[in-house]
PDB file of C-alpha atoms and ligand atoms in Angstrom:
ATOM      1  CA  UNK R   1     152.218  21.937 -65.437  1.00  0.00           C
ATOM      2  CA  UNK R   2     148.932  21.296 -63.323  1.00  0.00           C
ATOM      3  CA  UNK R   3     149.263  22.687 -59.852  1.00  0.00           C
ATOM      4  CA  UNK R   4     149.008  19.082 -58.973  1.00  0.00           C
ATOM      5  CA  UNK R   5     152.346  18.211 -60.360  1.00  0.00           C
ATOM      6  CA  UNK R   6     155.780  18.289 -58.647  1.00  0.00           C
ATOM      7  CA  UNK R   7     157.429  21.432 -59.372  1.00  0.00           C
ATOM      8  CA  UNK R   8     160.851  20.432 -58.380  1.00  0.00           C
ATOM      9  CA  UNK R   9     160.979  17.535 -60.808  1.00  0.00           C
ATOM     10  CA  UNK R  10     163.319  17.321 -63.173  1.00  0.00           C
ATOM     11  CA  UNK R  11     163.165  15.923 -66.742  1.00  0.00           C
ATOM     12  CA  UNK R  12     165.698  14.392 -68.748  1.00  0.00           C
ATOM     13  CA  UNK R  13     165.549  14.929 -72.713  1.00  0.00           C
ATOM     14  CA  UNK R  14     167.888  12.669 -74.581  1.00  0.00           C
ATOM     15  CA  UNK R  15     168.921  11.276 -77.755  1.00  0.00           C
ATOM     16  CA  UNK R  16     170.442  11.634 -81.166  1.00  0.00           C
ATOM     17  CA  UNK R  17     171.515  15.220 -82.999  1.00  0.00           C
ATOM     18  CA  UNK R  18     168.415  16.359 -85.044  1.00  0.00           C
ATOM     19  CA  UNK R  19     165.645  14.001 -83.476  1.00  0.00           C
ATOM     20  CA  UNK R  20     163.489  17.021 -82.098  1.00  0.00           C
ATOM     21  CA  UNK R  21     164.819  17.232 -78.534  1.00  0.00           C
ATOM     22  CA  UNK R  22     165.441  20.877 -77.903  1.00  0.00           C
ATOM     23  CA  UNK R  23     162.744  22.023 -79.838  1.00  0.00           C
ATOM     24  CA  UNK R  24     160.370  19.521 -78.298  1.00  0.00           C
ATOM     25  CA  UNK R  25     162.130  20.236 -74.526  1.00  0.00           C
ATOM     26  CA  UNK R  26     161.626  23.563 -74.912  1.00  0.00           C
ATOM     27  CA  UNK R  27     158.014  23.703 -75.602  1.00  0.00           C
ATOM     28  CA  UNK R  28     157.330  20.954 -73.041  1.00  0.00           C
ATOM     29  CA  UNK R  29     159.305  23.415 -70.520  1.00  0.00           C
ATOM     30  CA  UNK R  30     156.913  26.223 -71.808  1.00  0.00           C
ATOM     31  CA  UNK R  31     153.552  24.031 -71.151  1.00  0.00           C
ATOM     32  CA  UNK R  32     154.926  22.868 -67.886  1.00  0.00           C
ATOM     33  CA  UNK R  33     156.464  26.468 -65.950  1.00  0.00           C
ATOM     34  CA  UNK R  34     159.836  24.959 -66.271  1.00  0.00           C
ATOM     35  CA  UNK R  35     163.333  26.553 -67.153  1.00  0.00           C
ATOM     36  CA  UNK R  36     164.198  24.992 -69.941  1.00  0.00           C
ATOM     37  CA  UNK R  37     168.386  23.707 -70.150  1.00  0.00           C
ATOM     38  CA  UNK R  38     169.877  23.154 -73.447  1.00  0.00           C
ATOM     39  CA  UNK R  39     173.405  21.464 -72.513  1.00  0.00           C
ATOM     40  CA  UNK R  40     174.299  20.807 -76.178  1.00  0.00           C
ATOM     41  CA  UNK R  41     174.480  24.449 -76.213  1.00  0.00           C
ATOM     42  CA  UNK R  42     177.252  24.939 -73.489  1.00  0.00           C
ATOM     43  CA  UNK R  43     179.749  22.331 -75.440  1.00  0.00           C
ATOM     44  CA  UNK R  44     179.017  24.314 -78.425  1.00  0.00           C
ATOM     45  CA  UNK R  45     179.698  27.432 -76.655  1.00  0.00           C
ATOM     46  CA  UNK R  46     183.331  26.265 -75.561  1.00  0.00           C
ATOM     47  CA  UNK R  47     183.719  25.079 -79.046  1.00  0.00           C
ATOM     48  CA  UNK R  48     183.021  28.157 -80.190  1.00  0.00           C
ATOM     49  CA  UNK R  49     185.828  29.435 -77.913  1.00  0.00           C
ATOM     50  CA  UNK R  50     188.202  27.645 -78.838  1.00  0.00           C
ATOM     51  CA  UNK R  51     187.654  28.555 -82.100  1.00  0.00           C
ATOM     52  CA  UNK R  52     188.037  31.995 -81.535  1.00  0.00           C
ATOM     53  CA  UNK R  53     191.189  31.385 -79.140  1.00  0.00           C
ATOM     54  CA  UNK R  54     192.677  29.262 -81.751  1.00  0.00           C
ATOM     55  CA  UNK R  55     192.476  26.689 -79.866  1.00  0.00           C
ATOM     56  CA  UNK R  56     192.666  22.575 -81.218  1.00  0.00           C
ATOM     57  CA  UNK R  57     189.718  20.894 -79.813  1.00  0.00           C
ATOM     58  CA  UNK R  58     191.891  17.601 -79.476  1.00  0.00           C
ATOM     59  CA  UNK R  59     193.473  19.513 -76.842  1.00  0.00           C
ATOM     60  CA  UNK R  60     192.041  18.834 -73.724  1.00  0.00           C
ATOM     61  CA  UNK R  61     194.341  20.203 -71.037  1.00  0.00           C
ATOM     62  CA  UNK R  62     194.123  24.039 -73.327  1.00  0.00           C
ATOM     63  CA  UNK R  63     190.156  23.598 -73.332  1.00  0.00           C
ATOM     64  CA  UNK R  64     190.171  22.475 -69.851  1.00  0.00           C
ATOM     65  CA  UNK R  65     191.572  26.174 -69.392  1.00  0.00           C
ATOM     66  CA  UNK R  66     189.256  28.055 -71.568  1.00  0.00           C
ATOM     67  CA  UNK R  67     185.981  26.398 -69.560  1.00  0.00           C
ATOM     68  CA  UNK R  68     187.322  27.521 -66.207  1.00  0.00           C
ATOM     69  CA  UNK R  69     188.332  30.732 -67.632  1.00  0.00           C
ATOM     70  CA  UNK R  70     185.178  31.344 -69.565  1.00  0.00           C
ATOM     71  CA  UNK R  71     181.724  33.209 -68.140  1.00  0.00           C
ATOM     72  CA  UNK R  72     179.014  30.740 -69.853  1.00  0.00           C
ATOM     73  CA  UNK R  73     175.712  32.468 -69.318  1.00  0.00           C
ATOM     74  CA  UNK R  74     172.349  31.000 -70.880  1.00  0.00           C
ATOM     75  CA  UNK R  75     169.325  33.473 -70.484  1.00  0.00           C
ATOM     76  CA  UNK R  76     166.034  33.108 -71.322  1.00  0.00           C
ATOM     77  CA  UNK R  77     164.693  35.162 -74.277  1.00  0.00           C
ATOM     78  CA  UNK R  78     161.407  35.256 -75.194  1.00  0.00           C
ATOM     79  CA  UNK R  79     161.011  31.582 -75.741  1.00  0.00           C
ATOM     80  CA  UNK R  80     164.259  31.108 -76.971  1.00  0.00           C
ATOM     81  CA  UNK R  81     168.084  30.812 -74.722  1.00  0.00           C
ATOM     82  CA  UNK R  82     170.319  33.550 -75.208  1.00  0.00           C
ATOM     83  CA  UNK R  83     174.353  32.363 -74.627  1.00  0.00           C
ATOM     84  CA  UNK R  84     176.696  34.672 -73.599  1.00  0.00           C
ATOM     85  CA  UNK R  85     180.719  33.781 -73.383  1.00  0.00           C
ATOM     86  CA  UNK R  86     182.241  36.221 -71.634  1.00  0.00           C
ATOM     87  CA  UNK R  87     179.133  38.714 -71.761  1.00  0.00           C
ATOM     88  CA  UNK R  88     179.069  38.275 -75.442  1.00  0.00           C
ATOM     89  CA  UNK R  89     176.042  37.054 -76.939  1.00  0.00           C
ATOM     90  CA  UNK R  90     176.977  34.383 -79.277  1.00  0.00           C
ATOM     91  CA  UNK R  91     173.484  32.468 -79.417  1.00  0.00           C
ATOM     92  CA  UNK R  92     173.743  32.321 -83.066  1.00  0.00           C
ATOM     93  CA  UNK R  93     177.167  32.071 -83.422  1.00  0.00           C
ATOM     94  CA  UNK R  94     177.397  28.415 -81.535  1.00  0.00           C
ATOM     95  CA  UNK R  95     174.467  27.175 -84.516  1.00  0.00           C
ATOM     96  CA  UNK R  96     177.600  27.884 -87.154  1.00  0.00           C
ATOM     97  CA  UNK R  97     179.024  24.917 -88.845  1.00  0.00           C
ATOM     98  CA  UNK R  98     182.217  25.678 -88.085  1.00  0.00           C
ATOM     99  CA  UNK R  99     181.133  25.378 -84.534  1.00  0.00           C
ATOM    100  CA  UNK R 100     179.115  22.435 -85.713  1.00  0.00           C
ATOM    101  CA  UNK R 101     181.371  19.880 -86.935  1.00  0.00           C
ATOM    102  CA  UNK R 102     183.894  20.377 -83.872  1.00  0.00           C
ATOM    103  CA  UNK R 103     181.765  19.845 -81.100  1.00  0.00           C
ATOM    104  CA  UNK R 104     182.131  16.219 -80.928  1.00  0.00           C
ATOM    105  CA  UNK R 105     185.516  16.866 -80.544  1.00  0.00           C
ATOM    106  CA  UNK R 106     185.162  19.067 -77.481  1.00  0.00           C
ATOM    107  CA  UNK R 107     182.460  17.239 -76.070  1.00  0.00           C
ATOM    108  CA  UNK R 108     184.571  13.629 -76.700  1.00  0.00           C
ATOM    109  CA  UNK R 109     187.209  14.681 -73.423  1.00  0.00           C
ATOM    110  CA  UNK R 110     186.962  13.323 -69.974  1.00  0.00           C
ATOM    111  CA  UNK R 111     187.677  16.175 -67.672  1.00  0.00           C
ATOM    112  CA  UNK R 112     185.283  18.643 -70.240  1.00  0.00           C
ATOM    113  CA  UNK R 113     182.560  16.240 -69.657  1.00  0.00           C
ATOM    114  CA  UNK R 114     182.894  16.483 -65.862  1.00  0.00           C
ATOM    115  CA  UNK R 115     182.867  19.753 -65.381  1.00  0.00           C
ATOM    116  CA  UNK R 116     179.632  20.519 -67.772  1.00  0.00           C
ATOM    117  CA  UNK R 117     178.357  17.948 -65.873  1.00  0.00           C
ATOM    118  CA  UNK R 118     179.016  19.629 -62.678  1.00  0.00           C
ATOM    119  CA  UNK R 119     177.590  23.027 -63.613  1.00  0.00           C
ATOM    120  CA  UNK R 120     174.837  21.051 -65.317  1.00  0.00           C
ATOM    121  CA  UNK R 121     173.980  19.267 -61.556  1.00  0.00           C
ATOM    122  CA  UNK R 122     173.974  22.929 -60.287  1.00  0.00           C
ATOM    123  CA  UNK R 123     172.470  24.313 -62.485  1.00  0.00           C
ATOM    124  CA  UNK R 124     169.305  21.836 -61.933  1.00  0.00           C
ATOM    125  CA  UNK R 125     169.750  21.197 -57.861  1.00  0.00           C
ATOM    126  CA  UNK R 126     166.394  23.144 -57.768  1.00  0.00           C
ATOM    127  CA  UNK R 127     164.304  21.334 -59.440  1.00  0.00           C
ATOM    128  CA  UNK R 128     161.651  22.355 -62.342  1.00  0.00           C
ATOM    129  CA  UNK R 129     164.063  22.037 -64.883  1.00  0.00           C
ATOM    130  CA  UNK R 130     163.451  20.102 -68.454  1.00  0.00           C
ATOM    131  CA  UNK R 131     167.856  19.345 -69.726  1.00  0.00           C
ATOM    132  CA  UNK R 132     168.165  17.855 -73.005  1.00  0.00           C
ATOM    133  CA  UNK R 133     171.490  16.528 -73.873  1.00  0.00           C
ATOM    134  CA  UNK R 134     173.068  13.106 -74.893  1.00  0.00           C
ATOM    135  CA  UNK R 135     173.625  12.259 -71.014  1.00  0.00           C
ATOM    136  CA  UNK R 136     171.245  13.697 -69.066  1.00  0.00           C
ATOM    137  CA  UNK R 137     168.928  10.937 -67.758  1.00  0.00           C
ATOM    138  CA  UNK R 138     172.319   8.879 -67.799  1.00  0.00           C
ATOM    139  CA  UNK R 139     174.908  11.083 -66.174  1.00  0.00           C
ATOM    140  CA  UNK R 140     173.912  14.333 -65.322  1.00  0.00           C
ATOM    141  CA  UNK R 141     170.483  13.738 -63.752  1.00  0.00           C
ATOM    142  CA  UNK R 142     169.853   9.829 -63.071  1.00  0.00           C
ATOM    143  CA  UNK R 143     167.570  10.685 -60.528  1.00  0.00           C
ATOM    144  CA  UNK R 144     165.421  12.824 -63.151  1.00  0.00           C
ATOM    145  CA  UNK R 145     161.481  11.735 -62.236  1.00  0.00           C
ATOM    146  CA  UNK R 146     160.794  11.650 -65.953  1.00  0.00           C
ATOM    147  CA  UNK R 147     163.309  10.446 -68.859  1.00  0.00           C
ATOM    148  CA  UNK R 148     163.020  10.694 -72.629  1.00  0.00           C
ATOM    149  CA  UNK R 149     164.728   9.252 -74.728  1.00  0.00           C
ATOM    150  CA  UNK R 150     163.551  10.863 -78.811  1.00  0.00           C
ATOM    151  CA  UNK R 151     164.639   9.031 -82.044  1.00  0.00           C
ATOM    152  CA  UNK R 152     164.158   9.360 -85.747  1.00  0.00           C
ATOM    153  CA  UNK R 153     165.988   8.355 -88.851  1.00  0.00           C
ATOM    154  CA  UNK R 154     168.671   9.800 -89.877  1.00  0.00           C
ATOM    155  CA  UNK R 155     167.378  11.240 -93.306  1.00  0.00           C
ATOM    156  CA  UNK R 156     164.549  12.463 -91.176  1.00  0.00           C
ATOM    157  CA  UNK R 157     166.599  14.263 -88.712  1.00  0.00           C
ATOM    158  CA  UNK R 158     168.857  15.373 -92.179  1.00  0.00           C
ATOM    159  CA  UNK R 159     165.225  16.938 -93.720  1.00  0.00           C
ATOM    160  CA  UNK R 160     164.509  18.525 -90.251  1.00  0.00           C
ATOM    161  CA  UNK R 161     167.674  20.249 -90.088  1.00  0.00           C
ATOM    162  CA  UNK R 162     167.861  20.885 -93.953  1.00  0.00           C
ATOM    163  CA  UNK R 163     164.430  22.710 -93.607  1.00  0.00           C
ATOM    164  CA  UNK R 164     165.387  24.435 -90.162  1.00  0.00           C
ATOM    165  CA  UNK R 165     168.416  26.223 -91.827  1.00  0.00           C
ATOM    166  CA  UNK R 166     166.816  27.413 -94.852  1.00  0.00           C
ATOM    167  CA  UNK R 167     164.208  28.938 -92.730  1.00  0.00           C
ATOM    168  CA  UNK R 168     166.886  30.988 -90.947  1.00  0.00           C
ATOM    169  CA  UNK R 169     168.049  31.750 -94.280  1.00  0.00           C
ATOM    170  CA  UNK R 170     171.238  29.578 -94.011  1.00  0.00           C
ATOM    171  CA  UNK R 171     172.693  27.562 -96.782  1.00  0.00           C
ATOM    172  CA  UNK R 172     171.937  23.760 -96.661  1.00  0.00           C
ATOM    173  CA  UNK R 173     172.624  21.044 -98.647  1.00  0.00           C
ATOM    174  CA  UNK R 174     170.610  18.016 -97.637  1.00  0.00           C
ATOM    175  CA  UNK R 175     173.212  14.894 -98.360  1.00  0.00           C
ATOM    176  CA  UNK R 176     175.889  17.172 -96.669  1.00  0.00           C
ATOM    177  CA  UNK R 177     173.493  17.406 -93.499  1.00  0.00           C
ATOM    178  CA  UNK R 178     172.815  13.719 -93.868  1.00  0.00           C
ATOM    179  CA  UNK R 179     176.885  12.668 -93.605  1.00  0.00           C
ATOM    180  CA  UNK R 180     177.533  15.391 -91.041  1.00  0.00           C
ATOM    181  CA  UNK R 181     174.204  13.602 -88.932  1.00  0.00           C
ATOM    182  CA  UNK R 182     175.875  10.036 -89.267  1.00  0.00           C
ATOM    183  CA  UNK R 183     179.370  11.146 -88.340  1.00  0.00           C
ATOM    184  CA  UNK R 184     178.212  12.643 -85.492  1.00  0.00           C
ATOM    185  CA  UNK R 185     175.658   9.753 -84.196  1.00  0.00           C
ATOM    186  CA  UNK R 186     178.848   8.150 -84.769  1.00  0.00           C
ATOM    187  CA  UNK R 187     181.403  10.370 -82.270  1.00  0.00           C
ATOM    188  CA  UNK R 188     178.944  10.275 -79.897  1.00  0.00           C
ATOM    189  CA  UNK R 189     178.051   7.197 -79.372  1.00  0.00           C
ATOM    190  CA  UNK R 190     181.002   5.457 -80.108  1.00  0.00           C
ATOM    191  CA  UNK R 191     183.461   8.017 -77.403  1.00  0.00           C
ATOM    192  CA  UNK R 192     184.966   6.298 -74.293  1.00  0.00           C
ATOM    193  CA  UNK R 193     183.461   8.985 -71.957  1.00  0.00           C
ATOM    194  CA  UNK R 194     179.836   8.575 -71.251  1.00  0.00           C
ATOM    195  CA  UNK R 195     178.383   7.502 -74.921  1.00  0.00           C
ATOM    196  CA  UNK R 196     175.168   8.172 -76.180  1.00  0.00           C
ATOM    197  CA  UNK R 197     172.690   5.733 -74.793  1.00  0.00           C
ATOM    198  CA  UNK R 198     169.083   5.099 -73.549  1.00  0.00           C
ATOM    199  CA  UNK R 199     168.960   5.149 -69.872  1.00  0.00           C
ATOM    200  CA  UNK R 200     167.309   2.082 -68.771  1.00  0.00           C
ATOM    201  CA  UNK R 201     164.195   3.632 -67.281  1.00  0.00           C
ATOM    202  CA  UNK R 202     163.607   6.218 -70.010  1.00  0.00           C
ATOM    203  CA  UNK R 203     160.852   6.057 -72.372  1.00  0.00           C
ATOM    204  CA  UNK R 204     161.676   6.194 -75.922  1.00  0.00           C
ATOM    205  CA  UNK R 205     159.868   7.917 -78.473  1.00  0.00           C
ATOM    206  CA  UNK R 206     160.734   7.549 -82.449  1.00  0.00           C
ATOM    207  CA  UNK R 207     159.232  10.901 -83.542  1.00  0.00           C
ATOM    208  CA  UNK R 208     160.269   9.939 -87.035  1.00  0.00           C
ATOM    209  CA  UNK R 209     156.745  10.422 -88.505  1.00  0.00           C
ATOM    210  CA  UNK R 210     155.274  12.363 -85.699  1.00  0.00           C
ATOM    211  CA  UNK R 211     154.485  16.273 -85.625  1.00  0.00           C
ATOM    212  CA  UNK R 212     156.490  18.264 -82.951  1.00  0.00           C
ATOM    213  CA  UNK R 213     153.132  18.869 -81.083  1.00  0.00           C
ATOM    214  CA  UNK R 214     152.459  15.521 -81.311  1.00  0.00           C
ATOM    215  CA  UNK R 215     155.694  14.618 -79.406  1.00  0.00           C
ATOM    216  CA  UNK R 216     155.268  17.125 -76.779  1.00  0.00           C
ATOM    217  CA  UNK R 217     151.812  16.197 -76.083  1.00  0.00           C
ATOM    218  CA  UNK R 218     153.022  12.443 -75.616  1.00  0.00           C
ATOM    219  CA  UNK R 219     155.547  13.789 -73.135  1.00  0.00           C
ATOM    220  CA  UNK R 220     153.284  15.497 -71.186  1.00  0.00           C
ATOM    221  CA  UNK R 221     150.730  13.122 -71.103  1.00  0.00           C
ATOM    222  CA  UNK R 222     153.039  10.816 -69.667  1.00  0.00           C
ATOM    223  CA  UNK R 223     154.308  13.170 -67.124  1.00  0.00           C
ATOM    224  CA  UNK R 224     150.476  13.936 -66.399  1.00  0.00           C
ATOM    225  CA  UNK R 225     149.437  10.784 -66.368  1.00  0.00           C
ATOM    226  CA  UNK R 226     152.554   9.075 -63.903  1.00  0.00           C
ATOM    227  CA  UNK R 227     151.520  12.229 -61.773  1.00  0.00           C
ATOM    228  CA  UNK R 228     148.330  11.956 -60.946  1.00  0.00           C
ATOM    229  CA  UNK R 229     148.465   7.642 -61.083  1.00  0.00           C
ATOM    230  CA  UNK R 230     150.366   8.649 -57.871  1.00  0.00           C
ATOM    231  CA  UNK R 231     147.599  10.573 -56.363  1.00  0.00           C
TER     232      UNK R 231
HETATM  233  O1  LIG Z 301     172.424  18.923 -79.147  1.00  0.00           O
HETATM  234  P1  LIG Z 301     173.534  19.625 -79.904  1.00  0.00           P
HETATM  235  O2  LIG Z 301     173.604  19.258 -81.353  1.00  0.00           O
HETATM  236  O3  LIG Z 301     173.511  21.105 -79.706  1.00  0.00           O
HETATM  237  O4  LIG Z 301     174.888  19.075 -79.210  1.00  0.00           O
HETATM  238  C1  LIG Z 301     176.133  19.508 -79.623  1.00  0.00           C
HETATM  239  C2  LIG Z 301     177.190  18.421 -79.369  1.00  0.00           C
HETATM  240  O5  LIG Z 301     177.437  18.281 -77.990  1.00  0.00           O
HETATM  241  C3  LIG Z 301     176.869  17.036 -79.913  1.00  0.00           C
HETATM  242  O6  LIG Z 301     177.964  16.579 -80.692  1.00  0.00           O
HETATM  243  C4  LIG Z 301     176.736  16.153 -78.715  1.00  0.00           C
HETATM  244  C5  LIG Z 301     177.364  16.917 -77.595  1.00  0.00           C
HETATM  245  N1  LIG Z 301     176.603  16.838 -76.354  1.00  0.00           N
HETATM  246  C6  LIG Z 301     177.027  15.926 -75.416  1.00  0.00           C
HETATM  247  O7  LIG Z 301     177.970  15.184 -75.658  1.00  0.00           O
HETATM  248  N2  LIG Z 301     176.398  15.864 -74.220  1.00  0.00           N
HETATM  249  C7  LIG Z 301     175.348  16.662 -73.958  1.00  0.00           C
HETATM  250  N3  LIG Z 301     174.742  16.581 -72.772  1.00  0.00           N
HETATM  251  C8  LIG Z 301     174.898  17.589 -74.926  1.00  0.00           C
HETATM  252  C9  LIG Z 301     175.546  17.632 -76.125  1.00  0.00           C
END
């Protein structure tokens, strides 16, 4: 970010599962100096402990356990976040679909959801962070001096995802991507604890036919521009 901007602003990325966000948060962290937070990853990375702890994630009280018991460590990696449960690095691992089509699940629970949101406070009380999530400029940062909210269709988001996988060489079927999308818009908008929803002072952006650079440029234009308006 220009030296003329804030550094210990925060910015809140939120919205719908395969609309752009981390991808788009990330590079937006990159053009602005900031650590960039992904907090779908840390519900995935429970998930994905549970999994391997045979644990139901319609438990809450057993996953309640496994957070407080688990080391959940995101490092930076050129460009991308390395996670690490328990000094394991399981950064791909959390992407599975296994991992996938649980983590509403996990992420649905009352007492799970406060204490991600707790680390995820501490984790930005400094300042000069970018957090996407589905909560962020809602929950976990309402304070946040700058508050996205990114949209798309859901066959886009399907394509996005469909052409994301087979890029990493994983196997993808687009309509099964498309159901999985909906069911999850679904879970996590429609759950009792902190739903997915637009904050009221966050901008929204439906990237559905836009490029990712030209998202990130409109977020930092607007962060630029609300800046230096100020000056
Ligand atoms: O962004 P993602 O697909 O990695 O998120 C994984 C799941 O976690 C998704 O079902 C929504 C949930 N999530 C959430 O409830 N709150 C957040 N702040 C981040 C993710």
């Amino acid at each position: 970010m220009s030296s003329r901007t804030d550094s210990r602003a925060n910015i809140a990325v939120d919205g719908p599962a395969g609309a752009g966000k981390s991808t788009a948060a990330k590079l937006l962290a990159e053009r602005l100096g900031f650590d960039y937070i992904d907090t779908g990853a840390m519900y995935r990375a429970l998930t994905w402990k549970a999994v391997q702890e045979k644990v139901d994630v319609h438990n809450e009280q057993e996953l309640e356990r496994l957070l407080q018991e688990m080391k959940l460590v995101m490092k930076p990696a050129g460009g991308e976040i390395d996670i690490f449960a328990d000094d394991r690095r399981i950064t791909e691992e959390v992407r599975s679909s296994e991992v996938t089509n649980q983590v509403s699940y996990t992420a649905a629970h009352q007492k799970i959801r406060s204490g991600m949101v707790e680390k995820q406070k501490r984790m930005a009380s400094g300042g000069g962070c970018v957090m996407d999530g589905r909560d962020i400029g809602t929950a976990v940062l309402p304070d946040a001096s700058f508050k996205f909210f990114l949209t798309a269709e859901v066959e886009e988001r399907a394509r996005r995802r469909h052409l994301e996988q087979l890029d990493k060489g994983i196997e993808s079927d687009l309509e099964t991507l498309k159901e999985e999308i909906a069911s999850r818009d679904k879970l996590d908008s429609e759950r009792e604890t902190a739903p997915l929803r637009k904050a009221s002072d966050a901008v929204e952006i439906d990237t559905t036919s836009m490029s990712l650079e030209e998202v990130v440029e409109k977020m930092y234009k607007i962060i630029t521009k609300r800046v230096n308006d100020y000056e």
